[in-house]
mmCIF file of C-alpha atoms in Angstrom:
data_model
loop_
_atom_site.group_PDB
_atom_site.id
_atom_site.type_symbol
_atom_site.label_atom_id
_atom_site.label_comp_id
_atom_site.label_asym_id
_atom_site.label_seq_id
_atom_site.Cartn_x
_atom_site.Cartn_y
_atom_site.Cartn_z
ATOM 1 C CA ALA A 1 106.063 108.664 43.869
ATOM 2 C CA SER A 2 104.486 105.252 44.280
ATOM 3 C CA LEU A 3 107.850 103.513 44.719
ATOM 4 C CA LEU A 4 109.047 106.142 47.193
ATOM 5 C CA ARG A 5 105.795 105.748 49.147
ATOM 6 C CA ILE A 6 105.781 101.950 49.475
ATOM 7 C CA ALA A 7 109.045 101.446 51.389
ATOM 8 C CA PRO A 8 108.390 103.908 54.272
ATOM 9 C CA LEU A 9 104.721 102.869 54.407
ATOM 10 C CA ILE A 10 105.534 99.186 54.944
ATOM 11 C CA ALA A 11 108.453 99.956 57.256
ATOM 12 C CA LEU A 12 106.421 102.334 59.441
ATOM 13 C CA ASN A 13 103.481 99.954 59.509
ATOM 14 C CA SER A 14 105.633 97.031 60.640
ATOM 15 C CA TYR A 15 107.558 99.118 63.167
ATOM 16 C CA LEU A 16 104.457 100.626 64.756
ATOM 17 C CA PHE A 17 102.691 97.260 64.866
ATOM 18 C CA GLY A 18 105.711 95.713 66.588
ATOM 19 C CA LEU A 19 105.807 98.657 69.002
ATOM 20 C CA LEU A 20 102.113 98.544 69.909
ATOM 21 C CA ARG A 21 101.609 94.767 69.995
ATOM 22 C CA PRO A 22 103.498 94.161 73.304
ATOM 23 C CA VAL A 23 101.451 96.921 74.903
ATOM 24 C CA ALA A 24 98.228 95.231 73.779
ATOM 25 C CA VAL A 25 99.487 91.826 74.951
ATOM 26 C CA HIS A 26 100.347 93.229 78.387
ATOM 27 C CA TYR A 27 96.967 94.939 78.640
ATOM 28 C CA GLU A 28 95.054 91.799 77.626
ATOM 29 C CA GLN A 29 97.109 89.016 79.265
ATOM 30 C CA GLY A 30 99.188 90.734 81.928
ATOM 31 C CA GLU A 31 102.775 89.706 82.703
ATOM 32 C CA THR A 32 103.533 86.386 80.994
ATOM 33 C CA ARG A 33 106.608 84.682 79.578
ATOM 34 C CA TYR A 34 104.665 82.897 76.852
ATOM 35 C CA PRO A 35 102.064 85.286 75.483
ATOM 36 C CA LYS A 36 99.211 83.896 73.440
ATOM 37 C CA PRO A 37 98.117 85.417 70.137
ATOM 38 C CA LEU A 38 96.013 88.526 70.521
ATOM 39 C CA SER A 39 92.261 88.240 70.206
ATOM 40 C CA TRP A 40 90.559 89.833 67.214
ATOM 41 C CA LEU A 41 89.645 93.174 68.791
ATOM 42 C CA PRO A 42 93.157 94.140 70.046
ATOM 43 C CA THR A 43 94.589 92.965 66.718
ATOM 44 C CA LEU A 44 92.116 95.171 64.860
ATOM 45 C CA LEU A 45 92.887 98.204 67.023
ATOM 46 C CA VAL A 46 96.674 97.798 67.021
ATOM 47 C CA SER A 47 97.061 97.107 63.306
ATOM 48 C CA GLY A 48 94.495 99.776 62.403
ATOM 49 C CA THR A 49 96.308 102.398 64.479
ATOM 50 C CA ALA A 50 99.626 101.461 62.875
ATOM 51 C CA GLY A 51 98.086 101.728 59.396
ATOM 52 C CA MET A 52 96.558 105.144 60.081
ATOM 53 C CA ALA A 53 99.799 106.558 61.487
ATOM 54 C CA ALA A 54 101.877 105.225 58.590
ATOM 55 C CA GLN A 55 99.440 106.669 56.039
ATOM 56 C CA ALA A 56 99.552 110.068 57.734
ATOM 57 C CA VAL A 57 103.334 110.210 57.248
ATOM 58 C CA VAL A 58 103.399 109.234 53.561
ATOM 59 C CA HIS A 59 100.192 111.008 52.488
ATOM 60 C CA PRO A 60 101.944 113.868 50.624
ATOM 61 C CA LEU A 61 103.541 111.298 48.312
ATOM 62 C CA ASP A 62 100.100 109.779 47.785
ATOM 63 C CA VAL A 63 98.745 113.175 46.721
ATOM 64 C CA LEU A 64 101.584 113.709 44.241
ATOM 65 C CA ARG A 65 101.080 110.230 42.808
ATOM 66 C CA ALA A 66 97.367 110.902 42.309
ATOM 67 C CA ARG A 67 98.070 114.228 40.611
ATOM 68 C CA MET A 68 100.494 112.601 38.193
ATOM 69 C CA CYS A 69 98.182 109.654 37.456
ATOM 70 C CA VAL A 70 95.112 111.686 36.461
ATOM 71 C CA GLN A 71 96.782 113.829 33.801
ATOM 72 C CA THR A 72 94.798 114.022 30.574
ATOM 73 C CA ARG A 73 95.518 115.113 27.030
ATOM 74 C CA GLY A 74 92.108 116.353 25.935
ATOM 75 C CA ASP A 75 89.566 118.966 26.906
ATOM 76 C CA VAL A 76 86.413 117.370 25.451
ATOM 77 C CA VAL A 77 83.752 117.119 28.147
ATOM 78 C CA SER A 78 80.377 115.474 27.648
ATOM 79 C CA PRO A 79 77.630 118.125 27.267
ATOM 80 C CA ARG A 80 75.592 116.644 30.089
ATOM 81 C CA PHE A 81 78.425 117.512 32.474
ATOM 82 C CA CYS A 82 78.690 121.156 31.371
ATOM 83 C CA PRO A 83 76.664 123.450 33.646
ATOM 84 C CA GLN A 84 77.283 126.349 31.267
ATOM 85 C CA THR A 85 74.920 124.864 28.646
ATOM 86 C CA PRO A 86 71.936 127.285 28.596
ATOM 87 C CA GLY A 87 68.861 125.899 30.321
ATOM 88 C CA GLN A 88 70.274 122.379 30.688
ATOM 89 C CA PHE A 89 70.164 122.334 34.498
ATOM 90 C CA ALA A 90 67.537 124.977 35.068
ATOM 91 C CA GLY A 91 65.421 122.662 37.230
ATOM 92 C CA LEU A 92 68.256 121.484 39.482
ATOM 93 C CA GLY A 93 69.027 122.780 42.946
ATOM 94 C CA GLU A 94 72.167 124.580 43.979
ATOM 95 C CA PHE A 95 73.869 121.432 45.310
ATOM 96 C CA ALA A 96 73.220 119.447 42.103
ATOM 97 C CA ARG A 97 74.571 122.289 39.967
ATOM 98 C CA GLY A 98 77.630 122.381 42.199
ATOM 99 C CA VAL A 99 78.180 118.661 41.584
ATOM 100 C CA PHE A 100 78.245 119.093 37.810
ATOM 101 C CA GLN A 101 80.366 122.231 38.103
ATOM 102 C CA ARG A 102 82.895 120.281 40.175
ATOM 103 C CA ARG A 103 83.022 117.474 37.613
ATOM 104 C CA HIS A 104 83.370 119.946 34.737
ATOM 105 C CA GLU A 105 86.321 121.691 36.366
ATOM 106 C CA ARG A 106 87.940 118.378 37.225
ATOM 107 C CA ASN A 107 87.627 116.970 33.706
ATOM 108 C CA HIS A 108 88.669 120.143 31.873
ATOM 109 C CA TYR A 109 92.247 119.975 30.648
ATOM 110 C CA ASN A 110 94.498 122.642 32.106
ATOM 111 C CA PRO A 111 98.185 122.228 31.138
ATOM 112 C CA SER A 112 99.371 124.605 33.859
ATOM 113 C CA MET A 113 97.710 122.434 36.496
ATOM 114 C CA TYR A 114 98.248 118.827 35.374
ATOM 115 C CA ASP A 115 101.033 118.613 32.792
ATOM 116 C CA THR A 116 103.807 117.277 35.047
ATOM 117 C CA ARG A 117 106.353 114.652 34.069
ATOM 118 C CA SER A 118 108.439 114.127 37.220
ATOM 119 C CA LEU A 119 107.958 113.971 40.970
ATOM 120 C CA SER A 120 109.937 117.156 41.611
ATOM 121 C CA GLU A 121 107.913 119.009 38.980
ATOM 122 C CA ALA A 122 104.660 117.719 40.482
ATOM 123 C CA PHE A 123 105.797 118.899 43.933
ATOM 124 C CA ARG A 124 106.694 122.388 42.694
ATOM 125 C CA GLN A 125 103.398 122.643 40.823
ATOM 126 C CA GLN A 126 101.421 121.539 43.867
ATOM 127 C CA MET A 127 103.193 124.045 46.105
ATOM 128 C CA ARG A 128 102.522 126.833 43.605
ATOM 129 C CA VAL A 129 98.803 126.208 43.056
ATOM 130 C CA GLY A 130 97.748 124.607 46.352
ATOM 131 C CA GLY A 131 100.441 125.367 48.891
ATOM 132 C CA ALA A 132 101.723 122.989 51.557
ATOM 133 C CA ARG A 133 98.175 122.481 52.810
ATOM 134 C CA GLY A 134 97.268 120.913 49.466
ATOM 135 C CA LEU A 135 99.665 118.044 50.159
ATOM 136 C CA TRP A 136 97.242 116.864 52.850
ATOM 137 C CA ARG A 137 94.089 116.852 50.708
ATOM 138 C CA GLY A 138 92.074 113.739 51.395
ATOM 139 C CA ALA A 139 94.090 112.854 54.506
ATOM 140 C CA ALA A 140 90.999 112.072 56.617
ATOM 141 C CA PRO A 141 89.451 109.409 54.335
ATOM 142 C CA ALA A 142 92.937 108.129 53.488
ATOM 143 C CA MET A 143 93.776 107.497 57.147
ATOM 144 C CA ILE A 144 90.382 105.930 57.862
ATOM 145 C CA GLY A 145 90.701 103.688 54.811
ATOM 146 C CA ALA A 146 94.274 102.696 55.682
ATOM 147 C CA GLY A 147 93.262 101.908 59.252
ATOM 148 C CA LEU A 148 90.332 99.781 58.090
ATOM 149 C CA TRP A 149 92.370 97.976 55.440
ATOM 150 C CA THR A 150 95.279 97.186 57.752
ATOM 151 C CA GLY A 151 93.103 96.318 60.736
ATOM 152 C CA VAL A 152 90.660 94.079 58.877
ATOM 153 C CA SER A 153 93.415 92.420 56.849
ATOM 154 C CA PHE A 154 95.553 91.574 59.902
ATOM 155 C CA THR A 155 92.546 90.400 61.896
ATOM 156 C CA ILE A 156 91.155 88.087 59.213
ATOM 157 C CA HIS A 157 94.614 86.767 58.364
ATOM 158 C CA ASP A 158 95.389 85.940 62.002
ATOM 159 C CA SER A 159 91.978 84.292 62.358
ATOM 160 C CA LEU A 160 92.353 82.126 59.233
ATOM 161 C CA LEU A 161 95.978 81.101 59.677
ATOM 162 C CA PRO A 162 95.395 78.664 62.615
ATOM 163 C CA LEU A 163 92.796 76.852 60.470
ATOM 164 C CA MET A 164 95.235 76.141 57.625
ATOM 165 C CA PRO A 165 96.933 72.713 57.126
ATOM 166 C CA ARG A 166 100.408 72.496 58.654
ATOM 167 C CA GLU A 167 103.781 71.302 57.442
ATOM 168 C CA ALA A 168 104.512 67.600 58.098
ATOM 169 C CA ASP A 169 108.005 68.309 59.485
ATOM 170 C CA GLY A 170 106.648 69.254 62.909
ATOM 171 C CA SER A 171 107.495 72.953 62.589
ATOM 172 C CA GLY A 172 103.842 73.921 62.906
ATOM 173 C CA GLU A 173 104.108 76.350 60.003
ATOM 174 C CA PRO A 174 101.133 76.473 57.602
ATOM 175 C CA LEU A 175 101.644 75.152 54.085
ATOM 176 C CA PRO A 176 102.745 78.018 51.777
ATOM 177 C CA PHE A 177 99.770 77.674 49.408
ATOM 178 C CA TYR A 178 97.232 77.834 52.223
ATOM 179 C CA ALA A 179 99.070 80.710 53.925
ATOM 180 C CA MET A 180 98.931 82.627 50.635
ATOM 181 C CA THR A 181 95.220 81.802 50.297
ATOM 182 C CA ALA A 182 94.515 83.186 53.777
ATOM 183 C CA THR A 183 96.419 86.370 52.933
ATOM 184 C CA LEU A 184 94.584 86.705 49.621
ATOM 185 C CA TRP A 185 91.104 86.457 51.145
ATOM 186 C CA ALA A 186 92.045 88.737 54.032
ATOM 187 C CA SER A 187 93.253 91.367 51.547
ATOM 188 C CA ARG A 188 90.133 91.073 49.399
ATOM 189 C CA VAL A 189 87.705 91.462 52.297
ATOM 190 C CA ALA A 190 89.732 94.343 53.743
ATOM 191 C CA GLN A 191 89.795 96.082 50.365
ATOM 192 C CA ALA A 192 86.023 95.778 50.035
ATOM 193 C CA VAL A 193 85.563 97.389 53.448
ATOM 194 C CA ALA A 194 88.020 100.241 52.890
ATOM 195 C CA TYR A 195 87.461 100.954 49.177
ATOM 196 C CA PRO A 196 84.785 103.701 49.534
ATOM 197 C CA PHE A 197 87.254 105.756 51.577
ATOM 198 C CA ASP A 198 89.879 105.225 48.878
ATOM 199 C CA THR A 199 87.437 106.593 46.287
ATOM 200 C CA LEU A 200 86.738 109.635 48.457
ATOM 201 C CA LYS A 201 90.456 110.174 48.933
ATOM 202 C CA ARG A 202 91.172 110.105 45.197
ATOM 203 C CA SER A 203 88.251 112.398 44.429
ATOM 204 C CA MET A 204 89.455 114.966 46.965
ATOM 205 C CA GLN A 205 93.082 114.739 45.848
ATOM 206 C CA CYS A 206 92.181 115.372 42.207
ATOM 207 C CA ALA A 207 89.793 118.257 42.857
ATOM 208 C CA PRO A 208 90.769 121.702 41.486
ATOM 209 C CA PRO A 209 93.211 123.404 43.884
ATOM 210 C CA HIS A 210 91.042 126.484 44.375
ATOM 211 C CA ARG A 211 87.987 124.487 45.483
ATOM 212 C CA THR A 212 87.587 123.668 49.182
ATOM 213 C CA THR A 213 86.898 119.969 49.724
ATOM 214 C CA HIS A 214 85.655 118.132 52.766
ATOM 215 C CA THR A 215 84.944 114.443 53.209
ATOM 216 C CA TRP A 216 81.204 114.867 53.758
ATOM 217 C CA VAL A 217 80.818 117.312 50.839
ATOM 218 C CA GLU A 218 82.724 114.991 48.525
ATOM 219 C CA TYR A 219 80.664 112.007 49.671
ATOM 220 C CA ARG A 220 77.419 113.849 48.905
ATOM 221 C CA ALA A 221 78.759 114.917 45.500
ATOM 222 C CA LEU A 222 79.746 111.377 44.515
ATOM 223 C CA VAL A 223 76.442 109.881 45.669
ATOM 224 C CA ALA A 224 74.467 112.626 43.902
ATOM 225 C CA GLU A 225 76.370 111.983 40.686
ATOM 226 C CA GLY A 226 76.277 108.174 40.559
ATOM 227 C CA GLY A 227 74.568 106.792 43.645
ATOM 228 C CA HIS A 228 76.348 104.688 46.238
ATOM 229 C CA ARG A 229 77.775 102.555 43.432
ATOM 230 C CA ALA A 230 80.005 105.522 42.591
ATOM 231 C CA LEU A 231 81.963 104.808 45.784
ATOM 232 C CA PHE A 232 83.080 101.476 44.269
ATOM 233 C CA ARG A 233 84.271 102.715 40.889
ATOM 234 C CA GLY A 234 87.261 100.670 39.763
ATOM 235 C CA PHE A 235 86.738 98.050 42.458
ATOM 236 C CA PRO A 236 86.950 95.018 40.088
ATOM 237 C CA VAL A 237 90.294 96.293 38.808
ATOM 238 C CA MET A 238 91.546 96.621 42.368
ATOM 239 C CA LEU A 239 90.438 93.058 43.180
ATOM 240 C CA SER A 240 92.263 91.686 40.141
ATOM 241 C CA LYS A 241 95.396 93.509 41.279
ATOM 242 C CA ILE A 242 95.417 91.868 44.717
ATOM 243 C CA ALA A 243 96.146 88.285 43.590
ATOM 244 C CA PRO A 244 99.467 88.943 41.755
ATOM 245 C CA SER A 245 100.512 91.391 44.460
ATOM 246 C CA VAL A 246 99.993 88.839 47.238
ATOM 247 C CA THR A 247 101.622 86.064 45.181
ATOM 248 C CA VAL A 248 104.777 88.072 44.532
ATOM 249 C CA SER A 249 105.105 89.473 48.059
#
C-alpha cells in the first residue's frame, strides 16, 4: 500500500504544482518573458494546495496502509486503560471515560478486524466493516498536514537555496551537499509543523470501525490522555527517517 501510494502522490504533487505555478506567477508579476522566482506566500499557497489535492486522491491507500501497520498479536491491555474495572474510573466524567473506552477498544485484539496479510484482503475487510466511507477516515487532518508539509517544505527550500554556495563552473547551480542540506532542514521544519495532524490522522484511521470519529473529538481525546505531547508521539523516529530519505532521493 505504501509503495502504491508514493508514485501517484509524487506525480500528482509535481503535476499540480507545475500547473498552478504559472498562474501564481502571472498573478504576482503579470505578463513577462523572464519570470522571477515566486515570493514565499505564493509558493506556500501553490505548493500547499498541490499537496492537499494529491493527498485527497491517495488517502484510501493511506488508510489501508495504516490498518495493516497496526495489527497486533496479543489482547493484553494494561488495567489502567480498562474502563470495565469496577470502581476504577468512578470519579471521572463522561468524556474521560469515553477516552479510556476508545483506547481499550483500539488496543483489544480482534482477528476479524485486523488480521490482514495483503492489500486486497485489507480492502475487502475495510469495505465489510466500515464501508466505502471508512476509506476516507482521517481525510481532513491528512489533507491539512499534507498541505502544511508540502507548503512549508517548498517555501523554506526555495528560501534557503539562493543562499547556498554555487558551482565554480559558472552554471549557477548550488553545490550538491549544500542543496541536500537545504532540503534536509526544510523537510525537518515542515515535519515539525505538520506532525500533530499526522498523529490525528493515524489515530482516526485506526479507530474501531463502528465508532464515529471527528478531528476535534480525536484531538480532545489525545490531549486528555497524554497532554499536548501526545500529538508528537513518534516524532524523533520520524526525524531520524528524514535524513536517509532525503539523501537517497
